[in-house]
Coordinates of C-alpha atoms in Angstrom, one line a residue:
Chain L
X29 CA -50.5 -18.6 36.3
X30 CA -49.3 -14.9 36.2
X31 CA -46.7 -15.2 39.0
X32 CA -45.0 -18.2 36.8
X33 CA -45.3 -16.1 33.7
X34 CA -43.4 -13.6 35.9
X35 CA -40.8 -16.1 36.8
X36 CA -40.3 -17.5 33.5
X37 CA -39.8 -13.8 31.8
X38 CA -37.4 -13.1 34.6
X39 CA -35.2 -16.4 34.3
X40 CA -34.9 -15.7 30.5
X41 CA -33.8 -12.1 31.2
X42 CA -31.0 -13.4 33.4
X43 CA -30.3 -16.3 30.9
X44 CA -29.9 -13.5 28.1
X45 CA -27.7 -11.5 30.6
X46 CA -25.5 -14.4 31.2
X47 CA -25.3 -15.1 27.7
X48 CA -24.4 -11.9 26.8
X49 CA -21.5 -11.5 29.1
X50 CA -18.1 -11.5 27.7
X51 CA -15.7 -14.2 27.6
X52 CA -12.5 -14.0 29.8
X53 CA -9.9 -14.1 26.6
X54 CA -8.3 -10.5 26.0
X55 CA -9.9 -8.8 23.3
X56 CA -8.8 -6.1 20.9
X57 CA -10.8 -3.7 18.8
X58 CA -9.9 -2.8 15.5
X59 CA -11.6 0.1 14.2
X60 CA -11.6 0.3 10.5
X61 CA -12.6 2.0 7.1
X62 CA -15.0 0.4 4.9
X63 CA -13.2 -1.7 2.1
X64 CA -11.1 -3.8 4.4
X65 CA -13.9 -6.1 5.8
X66 CA -12.3 -9.1 3.7
X67 CA -8.9 -8.6 4.5
X68 CA -9.1 -8.2 8.2
X69 CA -11.4 -11.0 8.2
X70 CA -8.5 -13.3 7.3
X71 CA -5.7 -11.4 8.8
X72 CA -7.4 -11.4 12.2
X73 CA -7.8 -15.3 11.7
X74 CA -4.0 -15.4 10.7
X75 CA -2.6 -13.3 13.7
X76 CA -4.8 -15.1 16.4
X77 CA -3.3 -18.3 15.3
X78 CA 0.2 -16.7 15.2
X79 CA 0.0 -15.0 18.6
X80 CA -1.3 -18.6 19.9
X81 CA 1.7 -20.6 18.1
X82 CA 4.1 -18.2 20.0
X83 CA 2.8 -18.6 23.4
X84 CA 0.5 -15.6 23.7
X85 CA -2.7 -17.2 24.4
X86 CA -6.1 -17.3 23.1
X87 CA -7.1 -13.8 22.1
X88 CA -10.3 -12.3 20.6
X89 CA -10.2 -9.7 17.7
X90 CA -13.1 -7.4 17.1
X91 CA -14.0 -5.4 14.1
X92 CA -15.8 -2.4 13.3
X93 CA -16.2 -1.0 10.0
X94 CA -17.8 2.1 8.4
X95 CA -16.9 5.3 6.4
X96 CA -13.4 6.4 7.6
X97 CA -14.4 9.9 8.8
X98 CA -17.4 8.4 10.4
X99 CA -15.3 5.7 12.3
X100 CA -12.6 8.5 13.5
X101 CA -15.7 10.4 14.8
X102 CA -17.0 7.4 16.8
X103 CA -13.6 6.8 18.1
X104 CA -13.6 10.5 19.2
X105 CA -17.0 10.0 20.7
X106 CA -16.0 6.9 22.8
X107 CA -16.0 4.0 20.5
X108 CA -13.1 2.2 22.4
X109 CA -10.7 1.1 19.7
X110 CA -7.5 -0.4 20.8
X111 CA -6.2 -0.1 17.3
X112 CA -7.4 2.0 14.2
X113 CA -6.9 1.2 10.8
X114 CA -8.2 4.1 8.6
X115 CA -8.2 5.0 5.2
X116 CA -6.0 8.3 5.6
X117 CA -3.5 9.9 8.1
X118 CA -5.6 12.8 8.4
X119 CA -8.5 10.9 10.1
X120 CA -5.8 9.4 12.7
X121 CA -4.4 13.1 13.2
X122 CA -7.9 14.2 14.2
X123 CA -8.4 11.6 16.8
X124 CA -4.8 12.3 18.1
X125 CA -5.6 16.1 18.3
X126 CA -9.0 16.2 19.7
X127 CA -8.7 13.5 22.3
X128 CA -5.0 13.0 23.2
X129 CA -5.7 9.1 23.0
X130 CA -2.6 8.7 20.9
X131 CA 0.6 11.0 20.3
X132 CA 0.6 13.5 17.5
X133 CA 3.6 11.7 16.0
X134 CA 1.9 8.5 15.7
X135 CA 2.8 8.0 12.1
X136 CA 6.2 7.6 12.8
X137 CA 6.2 4.7 15.0
X138 CA 5.8 2.5 12.3
X139 CA 7.4 1.7 8.9
X140 CA 6.4 3.5 5.5
X141 CA 4.3 6.3 7.5
X142 CA 2.4 3.7 9.2
X143 CA 1.0 2.3 6.0
X144 CA 1.4 -1.3 5.8
X145 CA -0.3 -1.3 2.2
X146 CA -1.2 1.5 -0.2
X147 CA -3.8 1.7 -2.9
X148 CA -4.8 3.9 -5.4
X149 CA -7.9 5.6 -7.2
X150 CA -9.4 3.7 -10.4
X151 CA -12.4 3.5 -12.1
X152 CA -14.6 0.8 -12.5
X153 CA -16.9 0.9 -15.5
X154 CA -19.4 -1.6 -17.0
X155 CA -18.1 -4.2 -19.1
X156 CA -16.8 -3.2 -22.5
X157 CA -16.5 0.4 -21.1
X158 CA -19.7 1.4 -23.2
X159 CA -19.0 5.1 -22.6
X160 CA -15.4 4.7 -23.6
X161 CA -14.2 6.3 -20.7
X162 CA -10.2 6.3 -20.5
X163 CA -9.1 9.3 -18.1
X164 CA -10.2 11.9 -15.6
X165 CA -11.3 14.5 -18.3
X166 CA -14.0 11.9 -19.8
X167 CA -15.8 12.3 -16.5
X168 CA -17.4 15.7 -17.4
X169 CA -18.7 14.4 -20.6
X170 CA -22.3 15.6 -20.8
X171 CA -24.8 12.9 -19.9
X172 CA -22.4 10.7 -17.9
X173 CA -23.1 9.7 -14.4
X174 CA -19.9 9.1 -11.8
X175 CA -20.4 7.8 -8.6
X176 CA -18.5 8.6 -5.4
X177 CA -19.0 8.7 -1.9
X178 CA -19.2 12.0 0.1
X179 CA -15.8 13.4 1.0
X180 CA -17.2 14.6 4.2
X181 CA -17.7 11.1 5.5
X182 CA -15.5 8.9 3.5
X183 CA -11.8 8.7 3.3
X184 CA -11.9 6.9 -0.5
X185 CA -14.0 9.9 -1.4
X186 CA -11.5 12.6 -0.4
X187 CA -8.6 10.6 -2.2
X188 CA -10.9 10.7 -5.3
X189 CA -11.3 14.3 -5.0
X190 CA -7.7 14.9 -4.7
X191 CA -6.6 12.9 -7.5
X192 CA -9.3 14.6 -9.7
X193 CA -8.0 18.2 -8.9
X194 CA -4.3 16.9 -9.1
X195 CA -4.9 15.7 -12.6
X196 CA -6.4 19.3 -13.5
X197 CA -3.3 20.9 -12.3
X198 CA -1.1 18.8 -14.2
X199 CA -3.2 19.4 -17.3
X200 CA -2.8 23.1 -16.7
X201 CA 1.0 23.3 -15.6
X202 CA 2.2 20.3 -17.4
X203 CA 4.0 18.7 -14.1
X204 CA 3.2 18.2 -10.6
X205 CA 7.1 18.4 -9.3
X206 CA 8.3 21.6 -7.4
X207 CA 4.7 23.4 -7.3
X208 CA 5.9 25.4 -4.5
X209 CA 8.5 27.0 -6.7
X210 CA 6.0 28.1 -9.0
X211 CA 4.9 31.8 -9.7
X212 CA 2.1 32.3 -7.1
X213 CA -0.3 33.8 -9.4
X214 CA 0.4 31.0 -12.3
X215 CA -0.3 28.2 -9.6
X216 CA -3.7 30.3 -8.3
X217 CA -5.1 30.7 -11.6
X218 CA -4.5 26.7 -12.1
X219 CA -6.0 25.9 -8.9
X220 CA -9.2 27.9 -10.2
X221 CA -9.3 26.0 -13.2
X222 CA -8.8 22.5 -11.1
X223 CA -11.6 23.6 -8.9
X224 CA -14.0 24.5 -12.1
X225 CA -13.0 20.6 -13.2
X226 CA -13.7 19.2 -10.0
X227 CA -16.8 20.8 -9.6
X228 CA -17.9 19.7 -13.2
X229 CA -17.5 16.2 -12.0
X230 CA -19.5 16.7 -9.1
X231 CA -22.2 18.0 -11.5
X232 CA -22.5 14.3 -12.7
X233 CA -22.9 12.6 -9.1
X234 CA -26.4 11.7 -8.9
X235 CA -25.8 10.2 -5.1
X236 CA -23.5 10.8 -2.8
X237 CA -23.2 7.4 -0.3
X238 CA -21.3 7.9 3.2
X239 CA -18.8 5.2 2.5
X240 CA -16.8 3.4 -0.2
X241 CA -18.7 0.2 0.3
X242 CA -22.0 2.1 0.0
X243 CA -21.2 3.7 -3.2
X244 CA -19.9 0.4 -4.7
X245 CA -23.3 -1.1 -4.1
X246 CA -25.0 1.7 -5.8
X247 CA -23.0 1.2 -8.7
X248 CA -22.9 -2.5 -8.7
X249 CA -26.0 -3.7 -7.3
X250 CA -28.2 -0.8 -8.0
X251 CA -26.9 -0.4 -11.4
X252 CA -26.7 3.3 -11.0
X253 CA -23.9 5.5 -12.9
X254 CA -21.6 4.7 -15.8
X255 CA -18.4 5.0 -13.8
X256 CA -17.6 4.3 -10.1
X257 CA -14.5 6.3 -8.9
X258 CA -13.2 3.4 -6.4
X259 CA -10.4 2.3 -4.4
X260 CA -8.3 -0.3 -6.3
X261 CA -8.6 -3.0 -4.1
X262 CA -12.6 -2.2 -3.8
X263 CA -12.7 -2.3 -7.8
X264 CA -10.9 -5.6 -8.0
X265 CA -13.0 -7.0 -5.3
X266 CA -16.3 -6.1 -7.1
X267 CA -15.2 -7.7 -10.2
X268 CA -14.3 -10.9 -8.4
X269 CA -17.2 -11.2 -6.1
X270 CA -19.8 -10.2 -8.6
X271 CA -18.0 -11.4 -12.0
X272 CA -15.6 -10.3 -14.4
X273 CA -18.4 -10.5 -17.1
X274 CA -20.1 -7.6 -15.8
X275 CA -17.1 -4.9 -14.9
X276 CA -13.9 -3.8 -16.0
X277 CA -11.2 -1.5 -14.3
X278 CA -9.8 1.6 -16.2
X279 CA -6.6 3.0 -15.1
X280 CA -6.6 6.9 -15.5
X281 CA -3.1 8.6 -16.8
X282 CA -2.4 9.6 -13.4
X283 CA -3.6 8.7 -9.9
X284 CA -3.0 9.4 -6.2
X285 CA -0.8 7.1 -4.0
X286 CA -3.1 6.4 -1.1
X287 CA -1.5 5.4 2.3
X288 CA -4.4 3.9 4.7
X289 CA -2.7 4.2 8.0
X290 CA -2.7 2.2 11.2
X291 CA -2.2 3.2 14.8
X292 CA -2.5 2.0 18.1
X293 CA -5.1 3.9 20.3
X294 CA -2.4 4.2 23.4
X295 CA -4.8 5.2 26.2
X296 CA -7.3 2.9 24.9
X297 CA -5.2 -0.3 24.7
X298 CA -3.5 0.7 28.1
X299 CA -6.9 1.1 29.9
X300 CA -8.0 -2.4 28.3
X301 CA -4.4 -3.7 29.4
X302 CA -3.9 -5.0 25.7
X303 CA -1.2 -2.8 24.5
X304 CA 1.1 -5.7 24.1
X305 CA -1.1 -7.4 21.8
X306 CA -2.2 -4.4 20.0
X307 CA 1.3 -3.5 19.1
X308 CA 2.1 -6.8 17.8
X309 CA -0.9 -7.0 15.7
X310 CA 0.0 -4.0 13.9
X311 CA 3.6 -4.9 13.6
X312 CA 2.4 -8.2 12.1
X313 CA 0.8 -6.4 9.1
X314 CA 4.3 -5.8 8.1
X315 CA 5.5 -9.5 8.1
X316 CA 5.6 -11.6 5.3
X317 CA 2.5 -13.4 6.5
X318 CA 0.5 -9.8 6.8
X319 CA 2.1 -8.7 3.5
X320 CA 1.1 -11.7 1.5
X321 CA -2.6 -11.3 2.9
X322 CA -2.8 -7.6 1.8
X323 CA -1.7 -8.4 -1.6
X324 CA -4.2 -11.2 -1.6
X325 CA -6.9 -8.7 -0.9
X326 CA -5.8 -6.3 -3.7
X327 CA -3.7 -3.9 -1.7
X328 CA -0.3 -3.2 -2.6
X329 CA 2.0 -4.2 -0.1
X330 CA 4.8 -1.8 1.5
X331 CA 7.2 -4.9 1.0
X332 CA 6.1 -6.6 -2.3
X333 CA 9.3 -9.0 -2.0
X334 CA 7.0 -10.8 0.5
X335 CA 3.9 -11.3 -1.7
X336 CA 3.0 -13.7 -4.0
X337 CA 4.4 -12.6 -7.3
X338 CA 1.1 -13.8 -9.0
X339 CA -0.7 -11.4 -6.7
X340 CA 1.8 -8.4 -7.5
X341 CA 1.1 -9.1 -11.2
X342 CA -2.4 -8.0 -11.0
X343 CA -1.6 -4.4 -10.1
X344 CA -1.8 -2.2 -13.4
X345 CA 1.6 0.3 -13.8
X346 CA -0.1 3.6 -12.8
X347 CA 1.8 7.3 -12.6
X348 CA 1.2 7.9 -8.9
X349 CA 1.8 11.1 -7.1
X350 CA 2.0 11.4 -3.3
X351 CA -0.4 13.8 -1.5
X352 CA 2.6 15.7 0.1
X353 CA 4.2 16.7 -3.1
X354 CA 1.0 18.1 -4.5
X355 CA -1.1 19.4 -1.5
X356 CA 1.6 19.5 1.2
X357 CA 0.1 16.8 3.1
X358 CA -3.0 15.8 4.7
X359 CA -3.4 18.5 7.4
X360 CA -3.4 21.1 4.6
X361 CA -5.3 19.2 2.2
X362 CA -8.1 18.9 4.6
X363 CA -8.1 22.3 5.7
X364 CA -8.2 23.8 2.2
X365 CA -10.7 21.4 0.4
X366 CA -13.0 19.1 3.3
X367 CA -13.3 21.4 6.3
X368 CA -16.3 23.4 6.6
X369 CA -16.2 26.4 3.9
X370 CA -13.3 24.3 2.1
X371 CA -13.5 23.9 -1.8
X372 CA -15.8 20.9 -1.4
X373 CA -18.3 23.0 0.4
X374 CA -18.1 25.7 -2.2
X375 CA -18.5 23.4 -4.9
X376 CA -21.3 21.2 -3.4
X377 CA -23.3 23.9 -1.6
X378 CA -23.5 26.4 -4.2
Chain Z
X24 CA -87.5 -0.7 0.7
X25 CA -85.9 2.4 1.9
X26 CA -83.0 0.5 3.0
X27 CA -82.6 -1.3 0.0
X28 CA -82.7 2.0 -2.1
X29 CA -80.0 3.5 0.1
X30 CA -77.8 0.4 -0.5
X31 CA -78.3 0.6 -4.1
X32 CA -77.3 4.4 -4.0
X33 CA -74.1 3.7 -2.5
X34 CA -73.2 0.6 -4.4
X35 CA -70.5 1.6 -7.4
X36 CA -71.4 0.1 -10.6
X37 CA -69.9 -3.6 -11.1
X38 CA -67.0 -2.6 -13.6
X39 CA -65.8 0.0 -11.3
X40 CA -66.1 -2.4 -8.3
X41 CA -63.8 -4.8 -10.2
X42 CA -61.4 -2.3 -11.3
X43 CA -61.0 -1.0 -7.5
X44 CA -60.8 -4.6 -6.6
X45 CA -58.0 -5.4 -8.9
X46 CA -56.0 -2.2 -7.9
X47 CA -56.3 -2.8 -4.3
X48 CA -55.0 -6.5 -4.9
X49 CA -52.1 -5.6 -7.3
X50 CA -51.3 -2.7 -5.0
X51 CA -50.9 -5.4 -2.2
X52 CA -49.4 -7.9 -4.1
X53 CA -46.7 -5.5 -5.4
X54 CA -45.8 -3.7 -2.4
X55 CA -46.3 -6.2 0.2
X56 CA -46.5 -9.7 -0.9
X57 CA -43.7 -9.5 -3.5
X58 CA -41.2 -8.0 -1.2
X59 CA -42.0 -10.9 1.3
X60 CA -41.4 -13.8 -1.5
X61 CA -38.3 -11.8 -2.4
X62 CA -36.8 -12.4 1.3
X63 CA -37.9 -15.9 1.5
X64 CA -36.8 -16.8 -1.9
X65 CA -33.4 -15.3 -1.8
X66 CA -32.9 -16.5 1.9
X67 CA -33.5 -20.2 0.7
X68 CA -31.9 -19.9 -2.6
X69 CA -28.9 -21.8 -1.9
X70 CA -31.1 -24.3 0.4
X71 CA -31.8 -24.9 3.7
X72 CA -28.1 -25.7 4.9
X73 CA -26.6 -22.5 3.8
X74 CA -29.6 -21.1 5.4
X75 CA -29.1 -22.4 8.9
X76 CA -25.2 -21.9 8.7
X77 CA -25.6 -18.2 8.1
X78 CA -28.2 -18.2 11.1
X79 CA -25.9 -20.3 13.3
X80 CA -22.6 -18.2 12.6
X81 CA -21.5 -16.9 15.8
X82 CA -21.7 -13.3 14.9
X83 CA -25.6 -14.1 13.6
X84 CA -26.0 -15.8 17.1
X85 CA -24.9 -12.9 19.0
X86 CA -26.9 -10.6 16.9
X87 CA -29.8 -12.6 17.8
X88 CA -28.9 -12.7 21.3
X89 CA -28.6 -9.0 21.8
X90 CA -31.7 -8.4 19.9
X91 CA -33.6 -10.4 22.1
X92 CA -31.9 -9.1 25.1
X93 CA -33.1 -5.7 24.0
X94 CA -36.4 -6.6 23.5
X95 CA -36.6 -8.3 27.1
X96 CA -34.9 -5.2 28.8
X97 CA -37.1 -2.6 26.6
X98 CA -40.5 -4.3 26.5
X99 CA -41.2 -4.6 30.0
X100 CA -40.0 -1.3 31.2
X101 CA -42.2 0.7 28.4
X102 CA -45.1 -1.6 29.7
X103 CA -44.8 -0.2 33.2
X104 CA -44.3 3.4 31.8
X105 CA -47.3 2.9 29.6
X106 CA -49.5 1.6 32.2
X107 CA -48.7 4.5 34.4
X108 CA -48.8 7.0 31.9
X109 CA -52.2 5.5 30.5
X110 CA -53.5 5.6 34.0
X111 CA -52.3 9.3 34.7
X112 CA -53.2 10.7 31.7
X113 CA -56.5 8.7 30.8
X114 CA -57.9 8.9 34.1
X115 CA -57.4 12.4 35.4
X116 CA -57.5 15.7 34.1
X117 CA -55.1 18.2 35.0
X118 CA -53.0 21.4 33.7
X119 CA -50.0 20.5 31.5
X120 CA -52.0 17.0 30.6
X121 CA -52.0 17.7 27.0
X122 CA -48.6 18.7 27.0
X123 CA -47.4 15.7 28.5
X124 CA -49.3 13.5 25.6
X125 CA -47.4 15.4 23.1
X126 CA -44.1 15.0 24.9
X127 CA -44.9 11.4 24.9
X128 CA -45.3 11.4 21.2
X129 CA -41.9 12.9 20.5
X130 CA -40.0 9.8 19.8
X131 CA -42.5 9.0 17.1
X132 CA -42.0 12.6 15.3
X133 CA -38.1 13.1 15.1
X134 CA -36.1 10.8 13.0
X135 CA -34.4 7.7 14.4
X136 CA -31.1 9.2 13.3
X137 CA -31.5 12.1 15.8
X138 CA -32.6 9.9 18.2
X139 CA -29.3 8.3 18.6
X140 CA -27.4 11.5 18.1
X141 CA -29.2 12.6 21.1
X142 CA -27.4 9.6 23.1
X143 CA -24.1 10.0 21.7
X144 CA -24.5 14.1 22.7
X145 CA -25.5 13.0 26.3
X146 CA -23.3 10.3 26.9
X147 CA -20.2 10.4 24.3
X148 CA -16.8 11.6 25.4
X149 CA -17.5 15.2 24.6
X150 CA -21.2 14.6 25.6
X151 CA -22.6 16.3 28.7
X152 CA -22.1 13.3 30.9
X153 CA -18.9 12.2 29.0
X154 CA -16.3 13.5 31.2
X155 CA -18.0 11.9 34.4
X156 CA -18.5 8.5 32.7
X157 CA -15.0 8.4 31.5
X158 CA -13.6 9.0 34.5
X159 CA -15.7 6.2 36.0
X160 CA -14.9 3.8 33.1
X161 CA -18.4 3.4 32.2
X162 CA -19.3 2.8 28.6
X163 CA -22.7 3.7 27.8
X164 CA -22.6 4.4 24.1
X165 CA -21.0 1.8 21.4
X166 CA -21.9 -0.9 24.0
X167 CA -25.1 -2.7 25.1
X168 CA -26.5 0.1 27.6
X169 CA -26.6 2.6 24.7
X170 CA -28.2 0.2 22.3
X171 CA -30.9 -0.4 25.1
X172 CA -31.2 3.5 25.8
X173 CA -32.1 4.3 22.1
X174 CA -34.4 1.4 21.7
X175 CA -36.0 2.6 24.9
X176 CA -36.7 6.0 23.6
X177 CA -37.5 5.0 19.9
X178 CA -40.4 2.5 21.5
X179 CA -41.4 4.7 24.3
X180 CA -44.6 5.8 23.1
X181 CA -46.3 2.6 21.5
X182 CA -47.6 1.3 24.6
X183 CA -48.9 4.6 26.2
X184 CA -50.4 5.6 22.9
X185 CA -52.5 2.7 23.0
X186 CA -53.7 3.1 26.7
X187 CA -54.2 6.7 26.9
X188 CA -57.4 6.9 24.5
X189 CA -58.6 3.5 25.8
X190 CA -58.3 4.5 29.5
X191 CA -59.8 8.0 28.9
X192 CA -62.8 6.5 27.1
X193 CA -63.5 3.8 30.1
X194 CA -63.7 6.7 32.5
X195 CA -63.3 5.8 36.4
X196 CA -66.8 4.9 37.4
X197 CA -65.7 1.1 37.7
X198 CA -62.6 2.0 39.8
X199 CA -64.9 4.4 41.9
X200 CA -67.2 1.8 42.5
X201 CA -64.6 -0.5 43.6
X202 CA -63.2 1.8 45.9
X203 CA -66.5 2.6 47.6
X204 CA -67.4 -1.3 48.0
X205 CA -64.1 -1.4 50.2
X206 CA -61.4 -2.5 47.7
X207 CA -58.0 -1.6 48.2
X208 CA -55.7 0.7 45.2
X209 CA -54.0 -2.1 44.1
X210 CA -56.7 -4.5 44.2
X211 CA -58.6 -2.0 42.2
X212 CA -56.0 -1.6 39.6
X213 CA -55.5 -5.5 39.4
X214 CA -58.9 -6.4 39.3
X215 CA -60.8 -3.7 37.3
X216 CA -58.5 -1.4 35.4
X217 CA -55.9 -3.8 34.1
X218 CA -58.5 -6.4 32.6
X219 CA -60.3 -3.3 31.1
X220 CA -57.1 -2.3 29.3
X221 CA -55.8 -6.0 28.8
X222 CA -56.4 -6.4 24.8
X223 CA -55.1 -2.7 24.4
X224 CA -52.1 -3.4 26.3
X225 CA -51.3 -6.5 24.8
X226 CA -51.7 -4.7 21.6
X227 CA -49.3 -2.1 22.7
X228 CA -46.8 -4.6 23.8
X229 CA -46.5 -6.2 20.6
X230 CA -46.2 -3.1 18.6
X231 CA -43.6 -2.0 21.1
X232 CA -41.9 -5.8 20.6
X233 CA -41.8 -5.7 16.9
X234 CA -40.2 -2.1 16.7
X235 CA -37.7 -3.1 19.4
X236 CA -36.5 -5.9 17.7
X237 CA -36.5 -4.1 14.2
X238 CA -35.0 -0.6 15.0
X239 CA -32.1 0.4 12.8
X240 CA -31.7 4.3 12.5
X241 CA -31.0 5.0 16.3
X242 CA -29.5 1.9 16.9
X243 CA -27.0 1.9 14.0
X244 CA -26.0 5.4 15.3
X245 CA -25.0 4.1 18.9
X246 CA -23.7 0.7 18.1
X247 CA -20.3 1.1 16.9
X248 CA -20.7 -1.8 14.6
X249 CA -18.8 -4.2 16.5
X250 CA -19.2 -7.6 15.3
X251 CA -20.3 -10.2 17.7
X252 CA -20.8 -7.4 20.3
X253 CA -23.1 -4.8 19.5
X254 CA -24.6 -5.6 16.4
X255 CA -28.4 -6.4 16.3
X256 CA -30.3 -8.4 14.0
X257 CA -30.8 -5.6 11.5
X258 CA -27.5 -4.2 11.8
X259 CA -26.3 -7.5 11.2
X260 CA -28.2 -8.1 7.9
X261 CA -26.8 -4.8 6.6
X262 CA -23.1 -5.9 7.3
X263 CA -23.8 -8.8 5.4
X264 CA -25.3 -7.3 2.4
X265 CA -22.5 -5.0 2.5
X266 CA -20.0 -7.8 2.4
X267 CA -21.5 -9.2 -1.0
X268 CA -23.0 -12.0 1.4
X269 CA -26.3 -11.9 -0.2
X270 CA -27.8 -15.2 1.0
X271 CA -26.6 -14.8 4.4
X272 CA -28.0 -10.8 4.7
X273 CA -31.6 -12.3 3.4
X274 CA -31.4 -15.1 5.7
X275 CA -31.0 -12.9 8.6
X276 CA -33.5 -10.7 7.2
X277 CA -36.1 -13.8 6.7
X278 CA -35.6 -14.5 10.5
X279 CA -36.6 -10.9 11.1
X280 CA -39.4 -11.1 9.1
X281 CA -40.5 -14.3 11.0
X282 CA -40.5 -12.5 13.9
X283 CA -42.6 -9.9 12.4
X284 CA -44.9 -12.5 10.9
X285 CA -45.4 -14.2 14.2
X286 CA -46.0 -10.7 15.9
X287 CA -48.4 -9.8 13.0
X288 CA -50.5 -13.5 13.8
X289 CA -50.6 -12.6 17.6
X290 CA -51.7 -9.5 16.8
X291 CA -54.6 -10.7 14.4
X292 CA -55.6 -13.2 17.1
X293 CA -55.4 -10.4 19.9
X294 CA -57.9 -8.4 17.7
X295 CA -60.2 -11.1 17.1
X296 CA -60.6 -11.6 20.6
X297 CA -60.9 -8.1 21.2
X298 CA -63.8 -7.6 18.7
X299 CA -67.0 -7.5 20.6
X300 CA -68.9 -8.9 17.6
X301 CA -66.7 -12.2 17.7
X302 CA -66.7 -12.5 21.3
X303 CA -69.7 -15.0 22.4

């Protein structure tokens, strides 16, 4: 009796191991950020068909999603990503800088700064906009609750933060053009005001989730807060998934052009022998089919001419600035605002 | 007469009794029964077919497979460890014994997230063993071995904690008797020690198994969340929930709950058999 039990257990174990064994088809792993789940689900299926149809054979694409900073960290710690499709260039920069898995000039390898689609930051409010939230300065009104993820772990949250900062700068200076030609004293005074403004917003934040999807769930599912600072695509998606009768989008007077970037992780892809597939996978994002899918999932395509006009018409017109104009690029912005001891720490830890 | 007086003195007045009863029942209903009902009603809200589809989805199947695989590796290992630890710490007294017992408790006292991070710090690219592992193309974290290790760590104390007090209490008299009667070491263990702790051991295994299948925090840190590959059932439930796929998320949750219920039923049976008052 006892030995037959042992045999049963052992055979189960072997069975489990055998079942868990990988199949022989080539696999690529795409490590992405939070709100791209739905897009890549559809895009992967599309690309697998395309690859098969063009004679490449059957392939498998694996996905991993989470807050962009956390995901970058995981790749650095050894998550074997063949391609990364993260929320902002800086997260990929860090991987390149710390691990050497990809070259430092990765962003020049694909068109449009390696951003096949862009997005921006908008406000999601409850239906009818009961708090009458119209622009960034409404967020600091007494009693209002603002939901945003944690800029330390979430890419979207960093875009939120910088957009709010730039709004305050513009309010002080009247423009965001040619900031480097301004009198340093004037600029310094304006930045002080901007910091006070962003600090004021964070006083209204009751919870900081780690990723954009966590924040969306906090706002939408748990019903916490009056306004969610969200990726445009995430805002559209929640309205789509959870009913236009519950939420609406408010477009602020100015927002940031968010460029989620993609890159091959050269050394991983080479080690797995899937470099050609991984490269084609990223290039196909810029194809008419890839662009059409991006627009369908509420990302602003790099080549709008390939997308359905119907999808394009959904995007509201909004004044967008680039991070390079106002913050001198991601490296600098990260250092000033989000690294240890940056403005976010000074605001949040005080 | 005397006894009757004591009994009456200990009994609370009837209204108080009723109140306490209702409070307890209300509490149990609100915090245990209601969530259970919610899980199952949400899971079956769109019918049996949708439930079945969510469970038989390739990613869900792979999560089920991984969860079972992890339990199949972790539970036997921790059983062997628990038995040896129980034997060594329960039957013998030596210097450093209480320190060892405290050490075994460590996984209980630290947060599962930290447990996961420990393995990243050990086996991650920049961890202690990272460079060596990379050079030999061995993937530990963000793959199945990491998940097994993290689960092993978190469920480490269950069997041992169950057996140490039990074996300690039973002492070594029966074993000594067996040895003087000519039994060998292995025979003594199989015929005397093991039967004596049978029910305690089973109880520990059940608890260990429940935690191994349900562990979220530590596994989440080392998993890498690769669909169809490193997602266990609890992680899969979270992913589905985050994708607005609520029915499927609850379907997976209901499966986990079913596992838990089966575990509880087995545990109750074990307890009943273990109870000397019920044993004929």
